Coordinates of C-alpha atoms in Angstrom, one line a residue:
Chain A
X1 CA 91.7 75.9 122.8
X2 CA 88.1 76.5 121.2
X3 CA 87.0 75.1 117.9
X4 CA 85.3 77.4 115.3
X5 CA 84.5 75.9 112.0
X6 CA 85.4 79.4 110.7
X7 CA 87.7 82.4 112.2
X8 CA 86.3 85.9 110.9
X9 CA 88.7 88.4 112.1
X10 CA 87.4 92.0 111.6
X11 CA 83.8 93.1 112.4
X12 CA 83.2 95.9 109.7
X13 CA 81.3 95.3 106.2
X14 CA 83.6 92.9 105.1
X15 CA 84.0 90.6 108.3
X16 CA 79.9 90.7 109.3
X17 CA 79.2 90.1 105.1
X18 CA 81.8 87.0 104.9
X19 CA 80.2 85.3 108.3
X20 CA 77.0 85.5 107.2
X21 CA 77.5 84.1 103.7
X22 CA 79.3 81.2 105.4
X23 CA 76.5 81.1 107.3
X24 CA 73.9 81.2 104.8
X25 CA 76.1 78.1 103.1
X26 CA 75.9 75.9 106.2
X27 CA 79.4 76.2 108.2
X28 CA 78.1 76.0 111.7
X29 CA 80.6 77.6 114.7
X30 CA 81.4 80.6 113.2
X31 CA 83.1 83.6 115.2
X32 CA 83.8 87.4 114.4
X33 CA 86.8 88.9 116.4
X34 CA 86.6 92.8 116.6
X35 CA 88.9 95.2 117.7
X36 CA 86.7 98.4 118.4
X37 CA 83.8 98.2 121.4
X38 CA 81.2 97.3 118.7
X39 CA 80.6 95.8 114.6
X40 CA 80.3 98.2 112.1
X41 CA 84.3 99.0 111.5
X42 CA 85.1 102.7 109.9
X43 CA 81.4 103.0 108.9
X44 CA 80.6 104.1 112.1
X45 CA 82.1 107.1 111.6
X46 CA 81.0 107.7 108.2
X47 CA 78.4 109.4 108.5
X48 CA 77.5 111.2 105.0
X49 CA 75.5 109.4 103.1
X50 CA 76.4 107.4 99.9
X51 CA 76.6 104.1 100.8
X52 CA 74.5 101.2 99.4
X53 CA 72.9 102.3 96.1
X54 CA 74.3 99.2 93.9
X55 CA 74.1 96.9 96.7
X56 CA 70.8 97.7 98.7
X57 CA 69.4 100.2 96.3
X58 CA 68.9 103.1 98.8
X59 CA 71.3 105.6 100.0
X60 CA 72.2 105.2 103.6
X61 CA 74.7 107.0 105.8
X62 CA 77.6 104.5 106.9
X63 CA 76.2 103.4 110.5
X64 CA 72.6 102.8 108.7
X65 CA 74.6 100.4 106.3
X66 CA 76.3 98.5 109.0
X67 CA 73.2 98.5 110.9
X68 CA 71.8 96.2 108.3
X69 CA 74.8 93.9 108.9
X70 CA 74.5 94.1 112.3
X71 CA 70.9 92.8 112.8
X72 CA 71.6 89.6 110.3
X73 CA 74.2 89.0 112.5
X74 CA 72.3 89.0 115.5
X75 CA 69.7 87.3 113.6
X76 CA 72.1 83.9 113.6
X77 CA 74.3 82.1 115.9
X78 CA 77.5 83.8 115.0
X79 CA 79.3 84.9 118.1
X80 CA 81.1 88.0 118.0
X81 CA 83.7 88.6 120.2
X82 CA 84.2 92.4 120.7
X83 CA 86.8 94.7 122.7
X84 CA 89.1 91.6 121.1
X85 CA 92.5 92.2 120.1
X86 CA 93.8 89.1 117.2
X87 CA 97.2 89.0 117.5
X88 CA 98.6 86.3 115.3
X89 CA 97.7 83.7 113.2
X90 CA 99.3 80.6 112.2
X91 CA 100.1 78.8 109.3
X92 CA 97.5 75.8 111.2
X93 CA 94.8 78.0 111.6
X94 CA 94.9 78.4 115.5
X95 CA 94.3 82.0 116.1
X96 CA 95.2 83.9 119.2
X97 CA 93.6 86.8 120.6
X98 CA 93.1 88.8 124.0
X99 CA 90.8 90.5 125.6
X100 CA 89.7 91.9 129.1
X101 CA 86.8 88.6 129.9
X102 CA 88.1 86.1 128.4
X103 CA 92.4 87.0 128.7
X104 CA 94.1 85.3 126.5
X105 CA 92.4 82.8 124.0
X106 CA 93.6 80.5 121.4
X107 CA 90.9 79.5 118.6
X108 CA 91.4 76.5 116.2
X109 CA 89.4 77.0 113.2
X110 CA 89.1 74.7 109.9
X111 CA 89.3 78.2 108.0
X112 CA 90.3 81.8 108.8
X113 CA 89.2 84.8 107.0
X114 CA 90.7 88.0 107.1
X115 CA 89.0 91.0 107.7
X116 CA 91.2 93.9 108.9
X117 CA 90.8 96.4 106.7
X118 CA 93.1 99.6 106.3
X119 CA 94.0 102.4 107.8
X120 CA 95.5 106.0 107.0
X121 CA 98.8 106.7 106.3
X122 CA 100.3 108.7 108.5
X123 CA 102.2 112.2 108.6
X124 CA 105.4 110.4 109.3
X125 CA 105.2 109.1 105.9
X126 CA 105.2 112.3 104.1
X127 CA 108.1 113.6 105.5
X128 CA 107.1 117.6 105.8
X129 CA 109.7 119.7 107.6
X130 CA 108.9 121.6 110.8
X131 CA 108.0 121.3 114.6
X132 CA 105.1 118.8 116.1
X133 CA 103.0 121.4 117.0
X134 CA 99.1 119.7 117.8
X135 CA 96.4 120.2 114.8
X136 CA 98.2 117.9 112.6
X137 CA 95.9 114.8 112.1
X138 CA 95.0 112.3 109.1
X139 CA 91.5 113.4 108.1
X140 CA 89.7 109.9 109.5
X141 CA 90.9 111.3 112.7
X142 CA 89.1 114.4 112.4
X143 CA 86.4 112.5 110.9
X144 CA 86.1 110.6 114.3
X145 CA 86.6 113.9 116.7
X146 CA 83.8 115.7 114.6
X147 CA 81.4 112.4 114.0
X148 CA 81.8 110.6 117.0
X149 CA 83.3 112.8 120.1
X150 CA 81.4 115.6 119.0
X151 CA 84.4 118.7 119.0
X152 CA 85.7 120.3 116.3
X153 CA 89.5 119.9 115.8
X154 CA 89.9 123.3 114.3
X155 CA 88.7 126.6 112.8
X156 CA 90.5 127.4 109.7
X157 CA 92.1 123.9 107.7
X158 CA 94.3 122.9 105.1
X159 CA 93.9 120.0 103.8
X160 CA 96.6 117.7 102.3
X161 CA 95.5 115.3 99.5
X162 CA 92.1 114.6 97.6
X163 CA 91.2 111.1 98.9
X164 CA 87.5 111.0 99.5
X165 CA 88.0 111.6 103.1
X166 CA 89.5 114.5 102.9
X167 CA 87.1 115.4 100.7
X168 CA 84.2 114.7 102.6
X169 CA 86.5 116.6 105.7
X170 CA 86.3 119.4 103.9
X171 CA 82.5 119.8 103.7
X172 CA 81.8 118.1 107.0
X173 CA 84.3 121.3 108.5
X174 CA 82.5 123.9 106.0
X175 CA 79.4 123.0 107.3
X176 CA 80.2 123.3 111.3
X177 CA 81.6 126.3 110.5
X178 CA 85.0 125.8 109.6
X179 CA 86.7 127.6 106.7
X180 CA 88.6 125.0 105.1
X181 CA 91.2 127.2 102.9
X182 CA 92.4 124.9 100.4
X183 CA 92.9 121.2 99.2
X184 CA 96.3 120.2 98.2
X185 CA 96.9 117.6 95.9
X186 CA 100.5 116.5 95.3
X187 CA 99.4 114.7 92.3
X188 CA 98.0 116.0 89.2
X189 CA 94.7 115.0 89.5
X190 CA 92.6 113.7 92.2
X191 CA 92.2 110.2 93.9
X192 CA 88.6 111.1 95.3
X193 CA 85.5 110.5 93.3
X194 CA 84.3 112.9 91.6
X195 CA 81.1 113.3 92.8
X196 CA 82.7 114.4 96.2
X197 CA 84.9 116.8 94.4
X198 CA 81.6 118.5 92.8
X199 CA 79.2 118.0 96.1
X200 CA 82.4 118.7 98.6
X201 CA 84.8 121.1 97.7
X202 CA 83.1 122.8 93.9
X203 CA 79.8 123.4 96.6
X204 CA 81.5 125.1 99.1
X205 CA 83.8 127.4 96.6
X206 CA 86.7 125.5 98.0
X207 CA 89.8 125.4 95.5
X208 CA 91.5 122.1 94.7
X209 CA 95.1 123.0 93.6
X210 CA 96.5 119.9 92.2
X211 CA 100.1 119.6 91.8
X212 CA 100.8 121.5 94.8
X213 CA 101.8 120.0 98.0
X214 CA 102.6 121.0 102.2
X215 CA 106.5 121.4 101.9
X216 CA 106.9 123.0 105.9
X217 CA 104.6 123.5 109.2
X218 CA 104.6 126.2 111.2
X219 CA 103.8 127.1 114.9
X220 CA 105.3 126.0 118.7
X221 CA 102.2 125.0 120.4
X222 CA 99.8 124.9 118.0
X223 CA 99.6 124.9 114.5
X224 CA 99.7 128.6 113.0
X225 CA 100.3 127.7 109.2
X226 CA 101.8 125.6 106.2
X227 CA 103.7 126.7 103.1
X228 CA 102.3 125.0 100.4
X229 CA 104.8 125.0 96.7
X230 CA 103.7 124.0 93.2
X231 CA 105.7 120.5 92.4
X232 CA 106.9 119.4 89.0
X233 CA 106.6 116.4 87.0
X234 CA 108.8 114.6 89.2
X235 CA 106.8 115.3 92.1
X236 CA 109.7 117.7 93.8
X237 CA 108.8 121.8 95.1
X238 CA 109.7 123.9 92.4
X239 CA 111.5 127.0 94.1
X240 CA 110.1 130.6 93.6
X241 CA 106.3 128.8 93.8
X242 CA 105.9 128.5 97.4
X243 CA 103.0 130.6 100.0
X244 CA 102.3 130.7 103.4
X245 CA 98.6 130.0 104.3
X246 CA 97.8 130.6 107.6
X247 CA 95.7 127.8 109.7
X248 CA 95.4 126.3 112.8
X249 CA 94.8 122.7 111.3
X250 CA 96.4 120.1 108.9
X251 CA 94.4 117.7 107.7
X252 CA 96.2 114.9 105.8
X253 CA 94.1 112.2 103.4
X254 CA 97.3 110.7 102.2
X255 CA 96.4 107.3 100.9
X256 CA 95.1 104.1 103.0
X257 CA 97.1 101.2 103.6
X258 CA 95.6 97.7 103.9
X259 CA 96.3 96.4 107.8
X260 CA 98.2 93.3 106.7
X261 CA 101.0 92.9 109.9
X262 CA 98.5 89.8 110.8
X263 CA 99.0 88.5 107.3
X264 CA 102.6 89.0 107.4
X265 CA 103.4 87.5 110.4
X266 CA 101.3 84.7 108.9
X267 CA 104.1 84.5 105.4
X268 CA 101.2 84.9 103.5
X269 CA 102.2 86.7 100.5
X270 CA 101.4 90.2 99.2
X271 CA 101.1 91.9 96.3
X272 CA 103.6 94.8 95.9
X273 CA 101.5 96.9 94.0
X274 CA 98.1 96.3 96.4
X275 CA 99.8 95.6 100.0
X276 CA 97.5 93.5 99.8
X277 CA 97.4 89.2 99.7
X278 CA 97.8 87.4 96.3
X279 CA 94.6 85.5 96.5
X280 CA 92.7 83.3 94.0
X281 CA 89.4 84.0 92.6
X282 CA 87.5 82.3 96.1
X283 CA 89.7 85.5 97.7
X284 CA 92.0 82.6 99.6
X285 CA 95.4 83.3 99.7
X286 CA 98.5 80.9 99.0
X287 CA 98.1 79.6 102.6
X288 CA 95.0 76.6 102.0
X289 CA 92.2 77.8 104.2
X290 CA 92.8 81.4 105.0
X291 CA 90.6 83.8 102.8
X292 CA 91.1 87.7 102.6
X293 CA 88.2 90.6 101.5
X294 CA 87.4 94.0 101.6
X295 CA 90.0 96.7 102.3
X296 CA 92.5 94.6 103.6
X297 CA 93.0 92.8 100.3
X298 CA 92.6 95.9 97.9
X299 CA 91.3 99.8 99.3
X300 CA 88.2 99.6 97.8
X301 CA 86.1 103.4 97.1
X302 CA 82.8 101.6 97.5
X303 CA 81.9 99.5 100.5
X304 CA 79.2 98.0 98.4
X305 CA 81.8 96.5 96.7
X306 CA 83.3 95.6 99.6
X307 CA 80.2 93.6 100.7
X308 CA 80.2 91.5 97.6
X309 CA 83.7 90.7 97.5
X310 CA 83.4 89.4 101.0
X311 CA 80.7 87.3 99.9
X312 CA 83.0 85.7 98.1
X313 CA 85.5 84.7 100.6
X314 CA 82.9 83.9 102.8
X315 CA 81.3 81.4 100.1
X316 CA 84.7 79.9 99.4
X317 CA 85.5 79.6 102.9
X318 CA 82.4 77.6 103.3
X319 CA 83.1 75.5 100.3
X320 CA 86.8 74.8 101.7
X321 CA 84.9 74.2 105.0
X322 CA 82.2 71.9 103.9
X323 CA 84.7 70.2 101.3
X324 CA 82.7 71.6 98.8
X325 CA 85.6 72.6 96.6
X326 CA 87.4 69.1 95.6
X327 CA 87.8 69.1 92.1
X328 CA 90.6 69.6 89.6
X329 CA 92.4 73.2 90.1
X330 CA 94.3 75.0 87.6
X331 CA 95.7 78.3 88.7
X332 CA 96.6 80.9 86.2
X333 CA 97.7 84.3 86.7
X334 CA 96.2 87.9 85.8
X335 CA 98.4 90.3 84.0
X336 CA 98.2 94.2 84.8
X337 CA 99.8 95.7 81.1
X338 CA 99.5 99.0 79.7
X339 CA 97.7 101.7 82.0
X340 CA 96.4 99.0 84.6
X341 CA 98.2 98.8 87.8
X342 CA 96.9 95.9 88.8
X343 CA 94.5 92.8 89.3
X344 CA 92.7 91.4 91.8
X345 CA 92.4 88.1 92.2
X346 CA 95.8 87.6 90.5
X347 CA 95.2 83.6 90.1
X348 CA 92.4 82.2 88.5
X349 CA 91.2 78.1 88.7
X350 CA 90.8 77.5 84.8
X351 CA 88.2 74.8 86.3
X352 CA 86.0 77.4 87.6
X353 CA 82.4 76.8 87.1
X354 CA 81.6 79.9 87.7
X355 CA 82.1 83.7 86.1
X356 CA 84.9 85.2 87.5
X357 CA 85.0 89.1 87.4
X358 CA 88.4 91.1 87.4
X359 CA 88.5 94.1 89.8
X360 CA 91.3 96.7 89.1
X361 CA 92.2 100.4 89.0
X362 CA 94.3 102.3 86.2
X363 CA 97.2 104.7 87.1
X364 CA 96.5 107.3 85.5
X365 CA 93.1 109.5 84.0
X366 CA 92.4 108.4 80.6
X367 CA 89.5 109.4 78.4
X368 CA 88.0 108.1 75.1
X369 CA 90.0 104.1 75.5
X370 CA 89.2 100.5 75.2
X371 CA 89.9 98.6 78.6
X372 CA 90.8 95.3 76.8
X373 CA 91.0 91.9 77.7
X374 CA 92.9 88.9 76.4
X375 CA 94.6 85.4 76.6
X376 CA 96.5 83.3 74.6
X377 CA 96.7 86.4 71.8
X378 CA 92.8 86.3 72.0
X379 CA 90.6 89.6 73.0
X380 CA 88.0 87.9 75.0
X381 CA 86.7 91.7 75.3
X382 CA 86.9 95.0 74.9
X383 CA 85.1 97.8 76.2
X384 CA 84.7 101.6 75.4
X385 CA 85.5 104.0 78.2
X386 CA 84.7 107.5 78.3
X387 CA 86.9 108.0 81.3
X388 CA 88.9 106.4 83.7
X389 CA 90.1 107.2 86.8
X390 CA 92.9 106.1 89.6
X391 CA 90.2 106.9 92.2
X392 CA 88.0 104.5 90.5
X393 CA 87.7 101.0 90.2
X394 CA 87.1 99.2 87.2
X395 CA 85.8 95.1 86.5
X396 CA 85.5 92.9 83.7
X397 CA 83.5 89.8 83.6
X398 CA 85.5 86.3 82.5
X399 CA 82.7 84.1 81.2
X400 CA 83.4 80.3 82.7
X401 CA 83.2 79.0 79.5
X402 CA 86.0 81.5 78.0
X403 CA 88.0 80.5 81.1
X404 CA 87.2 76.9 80.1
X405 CA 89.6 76.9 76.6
X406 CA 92.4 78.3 78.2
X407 CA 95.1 76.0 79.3
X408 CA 98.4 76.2 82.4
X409 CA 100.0 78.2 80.5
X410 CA 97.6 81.1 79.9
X411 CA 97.6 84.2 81.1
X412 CA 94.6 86.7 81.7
X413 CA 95.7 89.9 80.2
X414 CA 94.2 93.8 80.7
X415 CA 95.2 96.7 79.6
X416 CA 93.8 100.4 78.4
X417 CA 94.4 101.2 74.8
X418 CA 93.2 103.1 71.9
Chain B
X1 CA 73.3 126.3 75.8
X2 CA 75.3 123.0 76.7
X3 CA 76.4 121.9 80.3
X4 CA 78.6 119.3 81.1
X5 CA 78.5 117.9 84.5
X6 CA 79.7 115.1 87.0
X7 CA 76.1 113.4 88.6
X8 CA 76.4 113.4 91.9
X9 CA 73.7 110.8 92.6
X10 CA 75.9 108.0 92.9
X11 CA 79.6 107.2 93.4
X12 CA 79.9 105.9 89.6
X13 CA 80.1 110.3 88.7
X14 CA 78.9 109.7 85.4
X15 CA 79.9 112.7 82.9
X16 CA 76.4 114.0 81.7
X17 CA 75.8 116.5 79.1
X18 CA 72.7 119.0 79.0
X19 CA 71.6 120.2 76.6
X20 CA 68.7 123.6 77.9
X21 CA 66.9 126.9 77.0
X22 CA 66.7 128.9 80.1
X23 CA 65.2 126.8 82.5
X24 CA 63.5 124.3 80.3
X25 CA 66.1 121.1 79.5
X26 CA 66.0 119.4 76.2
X27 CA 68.2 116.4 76.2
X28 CA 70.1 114.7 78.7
X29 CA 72.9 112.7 77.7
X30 CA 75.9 110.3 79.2
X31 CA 73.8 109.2 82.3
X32 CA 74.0 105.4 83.0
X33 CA 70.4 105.3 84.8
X34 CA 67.6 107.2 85.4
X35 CA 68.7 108.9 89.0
X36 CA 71.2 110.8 86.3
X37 CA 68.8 112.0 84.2
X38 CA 66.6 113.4 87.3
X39 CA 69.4 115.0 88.6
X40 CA 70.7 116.7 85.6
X41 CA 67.4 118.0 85.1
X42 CA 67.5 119.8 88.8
X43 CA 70.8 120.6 88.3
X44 CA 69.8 123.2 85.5
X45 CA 66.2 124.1 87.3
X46 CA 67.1 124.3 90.8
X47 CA 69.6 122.1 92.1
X48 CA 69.1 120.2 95.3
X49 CA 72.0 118.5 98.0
X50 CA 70.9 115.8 100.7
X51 CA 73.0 117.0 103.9
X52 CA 74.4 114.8 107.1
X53 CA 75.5 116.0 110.5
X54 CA 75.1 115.8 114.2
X55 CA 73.4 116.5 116.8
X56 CA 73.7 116.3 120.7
X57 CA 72.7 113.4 122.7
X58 CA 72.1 112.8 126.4
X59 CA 73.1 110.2 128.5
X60 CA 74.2 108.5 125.0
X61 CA 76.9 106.1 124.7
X62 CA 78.7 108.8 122.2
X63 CA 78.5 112.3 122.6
X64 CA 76.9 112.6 119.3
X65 CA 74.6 111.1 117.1
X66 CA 74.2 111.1 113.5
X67 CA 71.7 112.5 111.3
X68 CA 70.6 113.3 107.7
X69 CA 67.9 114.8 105.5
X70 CA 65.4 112.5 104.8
X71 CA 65.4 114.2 101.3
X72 CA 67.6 116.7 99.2
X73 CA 67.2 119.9 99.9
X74 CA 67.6 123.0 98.1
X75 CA 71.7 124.0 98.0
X76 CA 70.5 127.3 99.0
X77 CA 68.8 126.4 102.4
X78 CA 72.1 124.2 103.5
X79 CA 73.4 126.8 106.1
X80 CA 69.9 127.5 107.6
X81 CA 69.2 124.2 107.9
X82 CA 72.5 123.6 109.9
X83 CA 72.1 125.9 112.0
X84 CA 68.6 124.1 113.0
X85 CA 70.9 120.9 113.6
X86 CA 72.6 122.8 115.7
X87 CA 70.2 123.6 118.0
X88 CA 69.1 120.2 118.7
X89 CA 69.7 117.9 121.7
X90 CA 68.0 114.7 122.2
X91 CA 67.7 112.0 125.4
X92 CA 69.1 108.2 124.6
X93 CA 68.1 106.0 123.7
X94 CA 67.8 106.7 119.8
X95 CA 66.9 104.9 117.4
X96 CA 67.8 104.8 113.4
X97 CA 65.5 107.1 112.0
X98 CA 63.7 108.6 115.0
X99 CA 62.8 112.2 113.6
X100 CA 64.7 114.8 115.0
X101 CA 62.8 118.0 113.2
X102 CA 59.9 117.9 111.4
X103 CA 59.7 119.6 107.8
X104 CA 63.2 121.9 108.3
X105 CA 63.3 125.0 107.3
X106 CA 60.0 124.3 105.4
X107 CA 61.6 122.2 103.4
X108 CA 59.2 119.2 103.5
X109 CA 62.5 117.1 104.7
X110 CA 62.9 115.8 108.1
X111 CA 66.0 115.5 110.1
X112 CA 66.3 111.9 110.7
X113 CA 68.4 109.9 113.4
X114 CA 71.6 107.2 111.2
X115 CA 72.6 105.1 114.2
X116 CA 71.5 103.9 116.9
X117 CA 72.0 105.2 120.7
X118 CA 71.1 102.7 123.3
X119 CA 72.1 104.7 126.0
X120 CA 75.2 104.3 129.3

């Protein structure tokens, strides 16, 4: 058995921001466990650019922004453990993991934080009818064929869904010479930003039919084409509305889900509506001493974000390390209402000394509405919004002294209204 | 005339109206910062698209590396400046923003390395 003061597990933005916080706050044995062959998680393959104008003030592509990460980390004493698979945690904090060095190694650590973060779902989730012919992938698996292994997966696409990464599929295709045919989107509107819906598909001359989803695939070997049908306010095919579109590839960019089996296994619990843990405003869930940031707590659009939410953990891991955080704790929840769909963190310490900001995303695409906030009957605030989006997420700042009047049986309210 | 757009300089897609005669803008309004306002303004007088690809590498770790524009170029150039990319192949190791191409396409923009290669 080693002895780490803290446990990061995940080496991507959130992992590599959260260590070095704790760090920079004085825990000393610190280690990062990471799956893939090197840090830097999904940004490795992301390589449009776009990342790190709120937090660095520049635009870099993905690997520049992890490269930043990366040489702070090396900077410290922080060992990384790479080519290192965690699997399970316990509810005492010893964490076991394997890899081809070491074999299998048990790590006891005063405080875990986890840094997983997501991945796609898959085709098997959608259901579609046909055969299993190949050139059906999940856009991030294109992403890495094109971006990292150099080939092109196909020559003319459909793509399934308007998540940013099958948004930024469609161009990154389009521009090695692809003709992407169309963007399906069973919803009606899109989950992807809107900047990559103007710079990605509107560009490009590439149409965006929303409402519309892939209801059968075609072709033995190989793909040869989808039928694509019109859905109705329930979501189902409308009959009479459906068209073949011939292509040799299917891209799907279905929705991510948070890689919590780790956290499961662990009885931590989740929230239904984020997959992701319940965690208090220090990011640490109901088990004392294990923290949770970036994309396996909530699917963040901005990694920017993602950094400073790990900061977070990684500060409240130090505190919970260095016994920083004694002191009276009184745990309220937060309350998605009307329009929001829900809060992260969902518990707040009352006996917080510091601002505590609300992240959260709406359900639907409202324009022209107030994104209020209120406890015990009170609007603490309320803010115009010219629009607001699924695809994009939304925060509100609790002042420390507003949090300071409330009492145990408050609640933290938001919702969208008129 | 009046044009509504979505900026595209950052991931916040404010909603931005402009207000313009021709090819001169009068007011810009609904941007958040500054960026919004400059790109508005280009939008209307010739509009202008940073681009990121790849481009070969030998003896890398990664068949590929990736690159970018060091600056936006005009929309209208994107395909001729891909097909540039294209062309390219480079030894390991690389190193986060080696140049790859020098002023592309006359451009003024160079084609710039975004990771690092350290080689097999």
């Amino acid at each position: 058995m080693i002895n780490y003061d803290l446990a990061v597990i995940g080496g991507g933005p959130a992992g590599m921001a959260a260590a070095l916080k704790a760090k920079e706050c004085g825990v000393e044995k610190i280690v990062i466990l990471e799956r893939a062959e090197s840090l830097g998680g999904i940004l490795e393959q992301c390589i449009h650019t776009g990342f790190g104008l709120h937090y660095f003030g520049e635009e870099l592509s993905g690997p520049e922004y992890a490269d930043k990460f990366i040489e702070l980390v090396k900077q410290t004493d922080i060992d990384v453990k790479v080519n290192t698979m965690v699997l399970s945690v316990s509810d005492d904090k010893i964490v076991t993991a394997v890899n081809t060095t070491d074999g299998l190694i048990q790590i006891k650590a005063t405080a875990v934080i986890l840094a997983m973060g997501c991945r796609e779902r898959p085709r098997g989730a959608l259901q579609i009818a046909g055969t299993r012919a190949s050139g059906i992938m999940t856009a991030g698996t294109a992403q890495k064929y094109v971006n990292i292994d150099g080939y092109m997966p196909g020559k003319k696409v459909v793509i399934l869904g308007s998540g940013d990464i099958g948004l930024i599929m469609a161009r990154r295709m389009t521009l090695e010479g692809a003709e992407v045919k169309v963007v399906c989107e069973l919803m009606p509107f899109s989950g992807g930003l809107t900047r990559n819906i103007v710079q990605c598909l509107d560009d490009f001359g590439i149409p965006l039919r929303l409402s519309t989803t892939v209801i059968e695939t075609h072709g033995k070997e190989r793909l040869e084409g989808v039928t694509i049908a019109q859905v109705d306010d329930k979501l189902q095919p409308i009959p009479g509305t459906e068209e073949y579109i011939e292509c040799d590839t299917l891209m799907l960019s279905v929705g991510l889900i948070p890689e919590n089996e780790l956290t499961k296994q662990a009885g931590i619990s989740l929230d239904r509506i984020t997959n992701g843990a319940v965690v208090n405003e220090m990011r640490e869930t109901d088990h004392e001493g294990i923290f949770a940031c970036g994309n396996v707590l909530q699917v963040h659009d901005l990694v920017d974000y993602v950094t400073l939410e790990s900061q977070i953990a990684g500060q409240g891991a130090a505190d919970y390390i260095l016994g920083k955080n004694a002191g009276e704790k009184v745990y309220i929840n937060t309350v998605p209402e009307n329009g929001v769909r829900y809060i992260v963190p969902q518990k707040v310490n009352i006996k917080s000394k510091d601002d505590v900001k609300l992240y959260f995303r709406v359900g639907a695409i409202y324009k022209n509405k107030k994104l209020t906030v209120e406890a015990d009957g009170k609007v603490i605030s309320s803010k115009k919004k010219v629009k607001l989006a699924p695809g994009e997420m939304e925060n509100v700042l609790i002042p420390a002294d507003i949090l300071a009047g409330l009492s145990e049986n408050s609640t933290i309210k938001v919702r969208v209204e008129d | 005339m009046k044009k509504q757009m979505n900026c595209v300089a950052c991931p916040l897609g404010c909603l931005i109206t402009v207000e313009y005669e021709g090819n001169e803008v009068l007011s810009v309004t609904g941007n958040t910062c500054k960026r919004g306002e400059a790109y508005a303004k280009t939008e209307i007088t010739n509009p202008v698209r940073s681009i990121h690809s790849t481009v070969k590498v030998i003896g890398g770790i990664h068949p590929v590396v990736p690159c970018k524009t060091s600056g936006p170029i005009p929309k209208g150039v994107i395909f001729d400046v891909m097909k540039e990319i294209n062309k390219v192949t480079v030894n390991a190791p690389v190193k986060i923003g080696q140049v790859f191409i020098e002023n592309v396409c006359g451009t003024g923009v160079d084609i710039v390395a975004t990771n690092n290669d350290t080689g097999k």
